[in-house]
Amino acid sequence: MHYTDQMGQVIFLNALPQRIVSLVPSQTEFLLDIGLQHRVAGITRYCIHPEAMVTSIPRIGGTKQLHLEKIIALQPDLIIGNKEENTEADIRTLQQHFPVWVSDISTLEDSYRMMEQLGEITGTSGPAR
C-alpha cells in the first residue's frame, strides 16, 4: 500500500503499522486518542498528554533534537513527523531507514486532512473521523 503525506512524498507500507514513532506532541495525542496506545513505540520528551498513557512509552529526544540511534533501535514500521516541528536533516536521515509520513499544517482543513490520513494509514478511519 502507498500513501502520500502532506509534503507530497509517497511512503510504502506492507501492512498496518504496528510500531509507530511519533515526533510531534499533538500527533501523539491524536494517535492515542484514536486507540493506538499499544502501537506507539516511541515519542518525544514533549509528548506529555494524555499523561496516563505516555508514561510507559520510550522517549526519543525532543522534536528538534531527536536521538536517531534510539529511533533506529526501536525499528519502527512508521514514523510520523511534521514540517515545522522536526528538522529536514533528521527527517531525511530517518527516511533512509523507515517510512516517514510528514504533516504540513497551515489551516484547520490541513489538520482535518492529517487526522483523516493517519486514520487511513493506521486502519482507524472510524475513530479518526
PDB file of C-alpha atoms in Angstrom:
ATOM      1  CA  MET A   1       0.000   0.000   0.000  1.00  0.00           C
ATOM      2  CA  HIS A   2       1.209   3.502  -0.674  1.00  0.00           C
ATOM      3  CA  TYR A   3       0.254   6.788   0.926  1.00  0.00           C
ATOM      4  CA  THR A   4       1.098  10.385   0.088  1.00  0.00           C
ATOM      5  CA  ASP A   5       1.949  12.643   3.024  1.00  0.00           C
ATOM      6  CA  GLN A   6       1.158  16.342   3.273  1.00  0.00           C
ATOM      7  CA  MET A   7       4.539  17.191   1.730  1.00  0.00           C
ATOM      8  CA  GLY A   8       3.678  15.201  -1.395  1.00  0.00           C
ATOM      9  CA  GLN A   9       6.072  12.358  -0.554  1.00  0.00           C
ATOM     10  CA  VAL A  10       4.921   8.785  -1.132  1.00  0.00           C
ATOM     11  CA  ILE A  11       5.538   6.132   1.521  1.00  0.00           C
ATOM     12  CA  PHE A  12       5.031   2.396   1.117  1.00  0.00           C
ATOM     13  CA  LEU A  13       3.746   0.060   3.834  1.00  0.00           C
ATOM     14  CA  ASN A  14       3.347  -3.705   3.521  1.00  0.00           C
ATOM     15  CA  ALA A  15       0.838  -3.883   6.384  1.00  0.00           C
ATOM     16  CA  LEU A  16      -0.842  -1.764   9.038  1.00  0.00           C
ATOM     17  CA  PRO A  17       1.929  -0.177  11.125  1.00  0.00           C
ATOM     18  CA  GLN A  18       2.422  -1.872  14.487  1.00  0.00           C
ATOM     19  CA  ARG A  19       5.476   0.094  15.743  1.00  0.00           C
ATOM     20  CA  ILE A  20       4.819   3.817  15.287  1.00  0.00           C
ATOM     21  CA  VAL A  21       7.219   6.548  16.374  1.00  0.00           C
ATOM     22  CA  SER A  22       5.624   9.972  16.716  1.00  0.00           C
ATOM     23  CA  LEU A  23       7.882  13.021  16.507  1.00  0.00           C
ATOM     24  CA  VAL A  24       5.116  15.552  17.267  1.00  0.00           C
ATOM     25  CA  PRO A  25       3.215  16.010  20.572  1.00  0.00           C
ATOM     26  CA  SER A  26      -0.141  16.932  19.027  1.00  0.00           C
ATOM     27  CA  GLN A  27       0.003  13.976  16.662  1.00  0.00           C
ATOM     28  CA  THR A  28       0.994  11.665  19.518  1.00  0.00           C
ATOM     29  CA  GLU A  29      -2.065  12.792  21.446  1.00  0.00           C
ATOM     30  CA  PHE A  30      -4.224  12.167  18.375  1.00  0.00           C
ATOM     31  CA  LEU A  31      -2.804   8.646  17.867  1.00  0.00           C
ATOM     32  CA  LEU A  32      -3.526   7.779  21.486  1.00  0.00           C
ATOM     33  CA  ASP A  33      -6.997   9.307  21.260  1.00  0.00           C
ATOM     34  CA  ILE A  34      -7.917   7.031  18.340  1.00  0.00           C
ATOM     35  CA  GLY A  35      -6.864   3.942  20.270  1.00  0.00           C
ATOM     36  CA  LEU A  36      -3.297   3.289  19.109  1.00  0.00           C
ATOM     37  CA  GLN A  37      -1.578   3.306  22.506  1.00  0.00           C
ATOM     38  CA  HIS A  38      -0.340  -0.270  22.052  1.00  0.00           C
ATOM     39  CA  ARG A  39       1.135   0.544  18.638  1.00  0.00           C
ATOM     40  CA  VAL A  40       3.028   3.733  19.566  1.00  0.00           C
ATOM     41  CA  ALA A  41       6.620   2.615  20.151  1.00  0.00           C
ATOM     42  CA  GLY A  42       8.340   5.959  20.702  1.00  0.00           C
ATOM     43  CA  ILE A  43       7.533   9.606  21.426  1.00  0.00           C
ATOM     44  CA  THR A  44       9.353  12.872  22.137  1.00  0.00           C
ATOM     45  CA  ARG A  45      10.026  14.275  25.576  1.00  0.00           C
ATOM     46  CA  TYR A  46       7.411  16.936  24.812  1.00  0.00           C
ATOM     47  CA  CYS A  47       4.667  14.341  24.339  1.00  0.00           C
ATOM     48  CA  ILE A  48       3.068  14.653  27.778  1.00  0.00           C
ATOM     49  CA  HIS A  49      -0.660  14.116  27.107  1.00  0.00           C
ATOM     50  CA  PRO A  50      -2.602  12.101  27.987  1.00  0.00           C
ATOM     51  CA  GLU A  51      -0.328  11.649  30.970  1.00  0.00           C
ATOM     52  CA  ALA A  52      -1.650   8.219  31.976  1.00  0.00           C
ATOM     53  CA  MET A  53      -0.881   6.808  28.515  1.00  0.00           C
ATOM     54  CA  VAL A  54       2.509   8.357  27.699  1.00  0.00           C
ATOM     55  CA  THR A  55       4.498   7.471  30.820  1.00  0.00           C
ATOM     56  CA  SER A  56       5.391   3.965  29.639  1.00  0.00           C
ATOM     57  CA  ILE A  57       6.307   4.866  26.030  1.00  0.00           C
ATOM     58  CA  PRO A  58      10.056   5.226  25.298  1.00  0.00           C
ATOM     59  CA  ARG A  59      11.336   8.780  24.712  1.00  0.00           C
ATOM     60  CA  ILE A  60      13.403   9.533  21.626  1.00  0.00           C
ATOM     61  CA  GLY A  61      14.590  13.095  22.377  1.00  0.00           C
ATOM     62  CA  GLY A  62      12.983  16.426  21.546  1.00  0.00           C
ATOM     63  CA  THR A  63      11.235  17.420  18.354  1.00  0.00           C
ATOM     64  CA  LYS A  64      14.336  19.185  17.026  1.00  0.00           C
ATOM     65  CA  GLN A  65      16.922  17.163  18.974  1.00  0.00           C
ATOM     66  CA  LEU A  66      15.971  13.614  18.068  1.00  0.00           C
ATOM     67  CA  HIS A  67      18.102  10.727  19.285  1.00  0.00           C
ATOM     68  CA  LEU A  68      18.307   8.955  15.954  1.00  0.00           C
ATOM     69  CA  GLU A  69      20.041   5.906  17.414  1.00  0.00           C
ATOM     70  CA  LYS A  70      17.111   5.380  19.821  1.00  0.00           C
ATOM     71  CA  ILE A  71      14.628   5.627  16.956  1.00  0.00           C
ATOM     72  CA  ILE A  72      16.612   3.169  14.845  1.00  0.00           C
ATOM     73  CA  ALA A  73      16.821   0.758  17.793  1.00  0.00           C
ATOM     74  CA  LEU A  74      13.013   0.787  18.082  1.00  0.00           C
ATOM     75  CA  GLN A  75      12.732  -0.491  14.476  1.00  0.00           C
ATOM     76  CA  PRO A  76       9.510   1.380  13.722  1.00  0.00           C
ATOM     77  CA  ASP A  77       7.426   0.465  10.713  1.00  0.00           C
ATOM     78  CA  LEU A  78       6.113   4.056  10.539  1.00  0.00           C
ATOM     79  CA  ILE A  79       7.437   7.404  11.744  1.00  0.00           C
ATOM     80  CA  ILE A  80       5.150  10.426  11.873  1.00  0.00           C
ATOM     81  CA  GLY A  81       6.754  13.865  11.709  1.00  0.00           C
ATOM     82  CA  ASN A  82       5.896  17.461  10.917  1.00  0.00           C
ATOM     83  CA  LYS A  83       7.441  20.036   8.582  1.00  0.00           C
ATOM     84  CA  GLU A  84       7.684  22.739  11.271  1.00  0.00           C
ATOM     85  CA  GLU A  85       8.395  20.619  14.346  1.00  0.00           C
ATOM     86  CA  ASN A  86      11.217  18.455  13.005  1.00  0.00           C
ATOM     87  CA  THR A  87      14.392  19.309  11.130  1.00  0.00           C
ATOM     88  CA  GLU A  88      14.654  18.430   7.470  1.00  0.00           C
ATOM     89  CA  ALA A  89      18.023  16.761   8.113  1.00  0.00           C
ATOM     90  CA  ASP A  90      16.546  14.411  10.745  1.00  0.00           C
ATOM     91  CA  ILE A  91      13.594  13.546   8.508  1.00  0.00           C
ATOM     92  CA  ARG A  92      15.908  12.812   5.560  1.00  0.00           C
ATOM     93  CA  THR A  93      18.120  10.587   7.717  1.00  0.00           C
ATOM     94  CA  LEU A  94      15.142   8.643   9.039  1.00  0.00           C
ATOM     95  CA  GLN A  95      13.707   8.252   5.525  1.00  0.00           C
ATOM     96  CA  GLN A  96      16.814   6.278   4.609  1.00  0.00           C
ATOM     97  CA  HIS A  97      15.735   3.581   7.086  1.00  0.00           C
ATOM     98  CA  PHE A  98      11.965   3.806   7.578  1.00  0.00           C
ATOM     99  CA  PRO A  99       8.709   5.086   6.066  1.00  0.00           C
ATOM    100  CA  VAL A 100       8.299   8.653   7.340  1.00  0.00           C
ATOM    101  CA  TRP A 101       4.943  10.376   6.910  1.00  0.00           C
ATOM    102  CA  VAL A 102       5.227  14.178   7.326  1.00  0.00           C
ATOM    103  CA  SER A 103       2.375  16.565   8.049  1.00  0.00           C
ATOM    104  CA  ASP A 104       2.255  20.192   6.939  1.00  0.00           C
ATOM    105  CA  ILE A 105      -0.446  22.043   8.864  1.00  0.00           C
ATOM    106  CA  SER A 106      -1.284  25.630   7.903  1.00  0.00           C
ATOM    107  CA  THR A 107      -5.073  25.626   8.130  1.00  0.00           C
ATOM    108  CA  LEU A 108      -7.849  23.920  10.026  1.00  0.00           C
ATOM    109  CA  GLU A 109      -8.586  21.920   6.864  1.00  0.00           C
ATOM    110  CA  ASP A 110      -4.962  20.689   6.828  1.00  0.00           C
ATOM    111  CA  SER A 111      -5.444  19.467  10.383  1.00  0.00           C
ATOM    112  CA  TYR A 112      -8.608  17.577   9.476  1.00  0.00           C
ATOM    113  CA  ARG A 113      -6.865  16.090   6.452  1.00  0.00           C
ATOM    114  CA  MET A 114      -3.950  14.946   8.643  1.00  0.00           C
ATOM    115  CA  MET A 115      -6.330  13.180  11.017  1.00  0.00           C
ATOM    116  CA  GLU A 116      -8.177  11.518   8.148  1.00  0.00           C
ATOM    117  CA  GLN A 117      -4.947  10.352   6.508  1.00  0.00           C
ATOM    118  CA  LEU A 118      -3.443   8.985   9.726  1.00  0.00           C
ATOM    119  CA  GLY A 119      -6.691   7.109  10.361  1.00  0.00           C
ATOM    120  CA  GLU A 120      -6.451   5.548   6.907  1.00  0.00           C
ATOM    121  CA  ILE A 121      -2.764   4.623   7.299  1.00  0.00           C
ATOM    122  CA  THR A 122      -3.305   3.029  10.707  1.00  0.00           C
ATOM    123  CA  GLY A 123      -6.610   1.304   9.942  1.00  0.00           C
ATOM    124  CA  THR A 124      -8.515   3.501  12.389  1.00  0.00           C
ATOM    125  CA  SER A 125     -10.582   5.601   9.982  1.00  0.00           C
ATOM    126  CA  GLY A 126     -13.722   5.355  12.137  1.00  0.00           C
ATOM    127  CA  PRO A 127     -12.203   6.748  15.339  1.00  0.00           C
ATOM    128  CA  ALA A 128     -10.147   9.258  13.351  1.00  0.00           C
ATOM    129  CA  ARG A 129     -13.316  10.777  11.874  1.00  0.00           C
TER     130      ARG A 129
END
